[in-house]
Tab-separated table of C-alpha atoms in Angstrom:
chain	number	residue	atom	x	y	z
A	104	UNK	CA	22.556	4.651	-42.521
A	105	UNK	CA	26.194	5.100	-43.430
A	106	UNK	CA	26.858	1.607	-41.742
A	107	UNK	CA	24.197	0.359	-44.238
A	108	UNK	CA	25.615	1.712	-46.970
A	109	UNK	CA	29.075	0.919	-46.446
A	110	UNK	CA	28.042	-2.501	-46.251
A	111	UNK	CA	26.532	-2.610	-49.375
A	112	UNK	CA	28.779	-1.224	-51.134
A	113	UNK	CA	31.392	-3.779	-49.984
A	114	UNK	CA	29.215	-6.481	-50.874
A	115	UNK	CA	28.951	-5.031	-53.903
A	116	UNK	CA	32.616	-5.095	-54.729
A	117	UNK	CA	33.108	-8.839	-53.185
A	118	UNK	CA	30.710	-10.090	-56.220
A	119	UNK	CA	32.464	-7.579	-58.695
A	120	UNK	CA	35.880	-9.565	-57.767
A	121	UNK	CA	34.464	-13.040	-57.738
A	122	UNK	CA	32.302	-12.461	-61.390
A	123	UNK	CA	33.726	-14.968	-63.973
A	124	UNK	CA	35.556	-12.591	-66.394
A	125	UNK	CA	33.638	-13.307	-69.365
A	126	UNK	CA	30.819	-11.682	-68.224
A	127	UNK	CA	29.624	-9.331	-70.773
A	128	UNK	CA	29.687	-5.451	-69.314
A	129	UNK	CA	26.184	-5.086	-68.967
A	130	UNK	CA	25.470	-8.314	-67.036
A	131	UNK	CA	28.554	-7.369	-64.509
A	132	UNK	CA	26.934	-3.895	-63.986
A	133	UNK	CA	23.480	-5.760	-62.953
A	134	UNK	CA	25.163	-8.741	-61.299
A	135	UNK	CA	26.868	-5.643	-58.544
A	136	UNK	CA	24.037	-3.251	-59.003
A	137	UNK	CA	21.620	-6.153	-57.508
A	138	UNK	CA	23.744	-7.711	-54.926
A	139	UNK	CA	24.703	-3.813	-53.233
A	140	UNK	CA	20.939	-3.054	-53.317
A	141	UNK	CA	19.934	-6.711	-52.099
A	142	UNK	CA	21.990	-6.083	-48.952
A	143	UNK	CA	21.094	-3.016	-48.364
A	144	UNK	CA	17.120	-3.963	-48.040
A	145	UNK	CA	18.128	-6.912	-46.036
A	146	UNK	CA	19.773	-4.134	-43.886
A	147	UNK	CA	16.965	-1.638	-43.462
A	148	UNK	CA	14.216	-3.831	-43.444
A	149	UNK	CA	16.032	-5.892	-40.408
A	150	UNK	CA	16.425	-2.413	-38.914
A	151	UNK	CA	12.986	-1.738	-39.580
A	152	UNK	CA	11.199	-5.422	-38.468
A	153	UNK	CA	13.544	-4.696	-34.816
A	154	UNK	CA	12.703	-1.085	-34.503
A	155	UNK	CA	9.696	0.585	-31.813
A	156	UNK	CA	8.141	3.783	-31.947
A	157	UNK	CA	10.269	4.912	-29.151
A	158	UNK	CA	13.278	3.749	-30.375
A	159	UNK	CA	12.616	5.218	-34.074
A	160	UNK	CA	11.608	8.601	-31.859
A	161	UNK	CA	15.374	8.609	-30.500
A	162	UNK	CA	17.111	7.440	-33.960
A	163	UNK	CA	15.593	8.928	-36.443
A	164	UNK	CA	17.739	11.867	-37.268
A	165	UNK	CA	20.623	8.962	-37.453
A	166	UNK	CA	18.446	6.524	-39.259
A	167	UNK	CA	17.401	8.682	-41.992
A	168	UNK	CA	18.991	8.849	-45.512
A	169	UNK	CA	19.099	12.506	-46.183
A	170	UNK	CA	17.137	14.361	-48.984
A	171	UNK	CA	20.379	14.777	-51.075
A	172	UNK	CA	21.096	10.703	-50.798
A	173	UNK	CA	17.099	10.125	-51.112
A	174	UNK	CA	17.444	12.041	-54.789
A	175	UNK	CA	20.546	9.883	-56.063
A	176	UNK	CA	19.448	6.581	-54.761
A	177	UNK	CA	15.710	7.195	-56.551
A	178	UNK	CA	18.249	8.677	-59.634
A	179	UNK	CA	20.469	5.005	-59.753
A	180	UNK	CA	17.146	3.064	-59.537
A	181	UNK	CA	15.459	4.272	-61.814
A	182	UNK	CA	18.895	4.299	-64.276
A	183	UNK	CA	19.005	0.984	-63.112
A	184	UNK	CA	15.976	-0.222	-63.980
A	185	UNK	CA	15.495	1.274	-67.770
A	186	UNK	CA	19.397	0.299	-68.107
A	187	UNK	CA	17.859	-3.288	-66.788
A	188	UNK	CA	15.059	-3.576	-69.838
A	189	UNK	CA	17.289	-2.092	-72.669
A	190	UNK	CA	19.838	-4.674	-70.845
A	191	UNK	CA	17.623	-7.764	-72.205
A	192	UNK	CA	16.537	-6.133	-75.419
A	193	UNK	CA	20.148	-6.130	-76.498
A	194	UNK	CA	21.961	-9.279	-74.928
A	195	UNK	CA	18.541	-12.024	-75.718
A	196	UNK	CA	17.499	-10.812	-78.962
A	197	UNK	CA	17.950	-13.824	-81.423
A	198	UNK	CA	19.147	-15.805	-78.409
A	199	UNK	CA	18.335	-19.527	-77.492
A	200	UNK	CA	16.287	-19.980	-74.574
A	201	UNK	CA	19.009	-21.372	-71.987
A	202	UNK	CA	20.792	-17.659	-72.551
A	203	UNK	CA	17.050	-15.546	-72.361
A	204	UNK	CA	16.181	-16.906	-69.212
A	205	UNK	CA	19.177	-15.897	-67.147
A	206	UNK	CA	19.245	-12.697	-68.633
A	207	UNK	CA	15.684	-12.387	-67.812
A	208	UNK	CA	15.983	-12.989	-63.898
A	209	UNK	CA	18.709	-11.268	-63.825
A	210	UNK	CA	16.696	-7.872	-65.116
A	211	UNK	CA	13.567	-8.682	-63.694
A	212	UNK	CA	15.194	-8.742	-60.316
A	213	UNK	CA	16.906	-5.624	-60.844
A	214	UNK	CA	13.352	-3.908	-61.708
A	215	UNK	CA	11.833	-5.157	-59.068
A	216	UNK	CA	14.399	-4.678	-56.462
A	217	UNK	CA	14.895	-1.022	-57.489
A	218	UNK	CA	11.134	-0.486	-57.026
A	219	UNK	CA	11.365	-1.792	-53.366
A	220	UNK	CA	14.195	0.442	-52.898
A	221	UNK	CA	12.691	3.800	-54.036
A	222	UNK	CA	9.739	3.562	-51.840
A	223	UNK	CA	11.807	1.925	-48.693
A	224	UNK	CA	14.123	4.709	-48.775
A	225	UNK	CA	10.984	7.060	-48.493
A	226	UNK	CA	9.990	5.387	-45.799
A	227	UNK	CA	12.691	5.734	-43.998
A	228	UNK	CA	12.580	9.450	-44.316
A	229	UNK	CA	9.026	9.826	-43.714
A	230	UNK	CA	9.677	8.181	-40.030
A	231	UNK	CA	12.494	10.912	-40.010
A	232	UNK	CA	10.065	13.551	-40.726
A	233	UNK	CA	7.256	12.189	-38.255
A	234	UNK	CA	9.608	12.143	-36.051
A	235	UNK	CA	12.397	14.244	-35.798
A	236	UNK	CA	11.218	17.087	-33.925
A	237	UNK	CA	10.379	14.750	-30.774
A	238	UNK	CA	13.797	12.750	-30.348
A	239	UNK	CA	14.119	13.591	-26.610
A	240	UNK	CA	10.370	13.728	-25.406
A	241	UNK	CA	9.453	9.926	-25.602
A	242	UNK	CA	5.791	11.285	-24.128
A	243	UNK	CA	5.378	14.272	-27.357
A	244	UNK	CA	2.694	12.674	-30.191
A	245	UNK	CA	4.936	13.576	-32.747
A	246	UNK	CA	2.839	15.082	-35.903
A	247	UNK	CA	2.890	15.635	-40.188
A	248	UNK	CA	0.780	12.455	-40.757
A	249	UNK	CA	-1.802	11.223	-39.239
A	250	UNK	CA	-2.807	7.380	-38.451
A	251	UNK	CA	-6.027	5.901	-37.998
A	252	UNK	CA	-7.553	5.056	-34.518
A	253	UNK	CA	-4.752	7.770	-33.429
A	254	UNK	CA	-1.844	4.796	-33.353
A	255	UNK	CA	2.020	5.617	-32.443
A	256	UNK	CA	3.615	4.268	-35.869
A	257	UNK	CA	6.445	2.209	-36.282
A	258	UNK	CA	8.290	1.481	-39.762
A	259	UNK	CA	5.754	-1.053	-41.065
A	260	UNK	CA	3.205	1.893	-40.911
A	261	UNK	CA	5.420	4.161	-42.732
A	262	UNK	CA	6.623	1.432	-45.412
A	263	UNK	CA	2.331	0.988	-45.949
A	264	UNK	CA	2.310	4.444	-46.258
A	265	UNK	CA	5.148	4.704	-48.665
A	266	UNK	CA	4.160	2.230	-51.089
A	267	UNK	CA	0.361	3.247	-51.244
A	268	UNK	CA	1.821	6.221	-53.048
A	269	UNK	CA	4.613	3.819	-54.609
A	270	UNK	CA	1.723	2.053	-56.060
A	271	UNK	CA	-1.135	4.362	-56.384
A	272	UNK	CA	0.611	7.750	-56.356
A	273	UNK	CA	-2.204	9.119	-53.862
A	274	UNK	CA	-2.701	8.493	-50.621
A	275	UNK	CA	-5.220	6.102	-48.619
A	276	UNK	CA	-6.341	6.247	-44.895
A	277	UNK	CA	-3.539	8.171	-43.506
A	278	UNK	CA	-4.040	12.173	-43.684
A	279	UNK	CA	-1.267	14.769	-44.720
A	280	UNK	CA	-0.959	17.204	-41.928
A	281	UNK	CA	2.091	19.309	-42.524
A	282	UNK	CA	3.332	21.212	-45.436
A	283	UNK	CA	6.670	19.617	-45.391
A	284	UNK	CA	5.571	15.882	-45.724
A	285	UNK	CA	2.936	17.587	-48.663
A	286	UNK	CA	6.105	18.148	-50.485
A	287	UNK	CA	7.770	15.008	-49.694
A	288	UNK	CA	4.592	13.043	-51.118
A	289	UNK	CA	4.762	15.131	-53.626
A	290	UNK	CA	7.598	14.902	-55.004
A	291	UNK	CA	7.176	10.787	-54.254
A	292	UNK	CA	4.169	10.986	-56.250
A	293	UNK	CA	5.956	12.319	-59.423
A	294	UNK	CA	8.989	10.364	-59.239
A	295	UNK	CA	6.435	7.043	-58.686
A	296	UNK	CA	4.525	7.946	-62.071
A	297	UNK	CA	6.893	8.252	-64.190
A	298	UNK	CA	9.334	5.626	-62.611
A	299	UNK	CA	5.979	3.383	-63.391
A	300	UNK	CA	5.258	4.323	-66.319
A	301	UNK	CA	8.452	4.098	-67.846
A	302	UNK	CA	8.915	0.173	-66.233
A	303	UNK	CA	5.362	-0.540	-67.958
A	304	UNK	CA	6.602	1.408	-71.100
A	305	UNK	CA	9.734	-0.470	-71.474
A	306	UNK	CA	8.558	-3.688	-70.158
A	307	UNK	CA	5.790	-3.997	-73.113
A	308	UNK	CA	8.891	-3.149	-75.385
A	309	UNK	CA	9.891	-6.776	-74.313
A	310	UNK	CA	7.662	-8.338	-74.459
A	311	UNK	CA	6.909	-7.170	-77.899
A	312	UNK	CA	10.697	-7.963	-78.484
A	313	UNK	CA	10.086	-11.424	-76.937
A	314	UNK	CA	7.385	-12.934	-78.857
A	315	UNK	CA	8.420	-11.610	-82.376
């Protein structure tokens, strides 16, 4: 995780130094925001599209981000994201259309890329949680949720379970079996509906904004 983060952040600065200085505030603040949290999903998810159950079993006290680093990174996102629509109200209102577009990507990616974050992030810990009593009995079924057909999951299980709630804030197919992951998916839940609803909120206000 640190290694993940430490690379992120050093992308981060690279495009802070190479921005052309007249780069308004706000568009230097989204332009370092996205490419840290780009690199850091390219990070995980490689992690993630490599990993196997047994090998998640073994790593996944290492692997996981920490409830403490799980609450800021949700915090920034969602920061992010609001500071991302308010971001094109200001700079594209009364603007031509070869300065709205730009401005536009550049939020919408933002949005969308602190979405992905949030819930990947959750994954991440709800593999930790799965399986973090069981790092050094590969044979243990390790417990808190559990799978149809009785599977062994790997990260593309949790990441489907993560974004159900992401999505739907409820769960689908996959039962709740422990009291700690209730609270976890809780507390996902919350943060998913009004993280949602304030993206849908805002996002209106644009569009509002946009065709006036």
């Amino acid at each position: 995780m640190r290694s993940r983060l430490i690379l992120s952040i050093l992308v981060a600065l690279i495009v802070l130094v190479l921005l052309p200085s007249w780069f308004s505030l706000s568009t230097k603040i989204l332009c370092v925001w996205d490419a840290g949290m780009i690199s850091f999903l390219a990070a995980t998810w490689a992690l993630m599209v490599q990993a196997k159950p047994k090998t998640m079993r073994r790593n996944a006290q290492s692997q996981d981000e920490g409830r403490l680093v799980i609450l800021s990174i949700v915090t920034t996102a969602s920061c992010a994201s609001i500071f991302a629509i308010a971001f094109i109200l200001k700079e594209t209102k009364g603007k031509d259309i070869s300065i709205l577009i730009p401005h536009l990507i550049l939020a919408v990616v933002t949005i969308i890329g602190s979405w992905l974050l949030v819930h990947t992030i959750f994954a991440m810990h709800y593999a930790h949680e799965y399986y973090q009593d069981h790092q050094t009995q590969s044979e243990c079924k390790a417990g808190g949720l559990a799978f149809p057909e009785d599977i062994e999951p790997d990260y593309w299980d949790f990441l489907y379970f993560s974004f159900v709630i992401g999505m739907t804030s409820q769960v689908s197919d996959v039962q709740i079996t422990s009291r700690s992951l209730r609270r976890l998916s809780l507390l996902h839940s919350v943060l998913s509906f009004f993280f949602n609803t304030a993206i849908v909120a805002m996002s209106i206000n644009i569009i509002a904004g946009l065709t006036q």
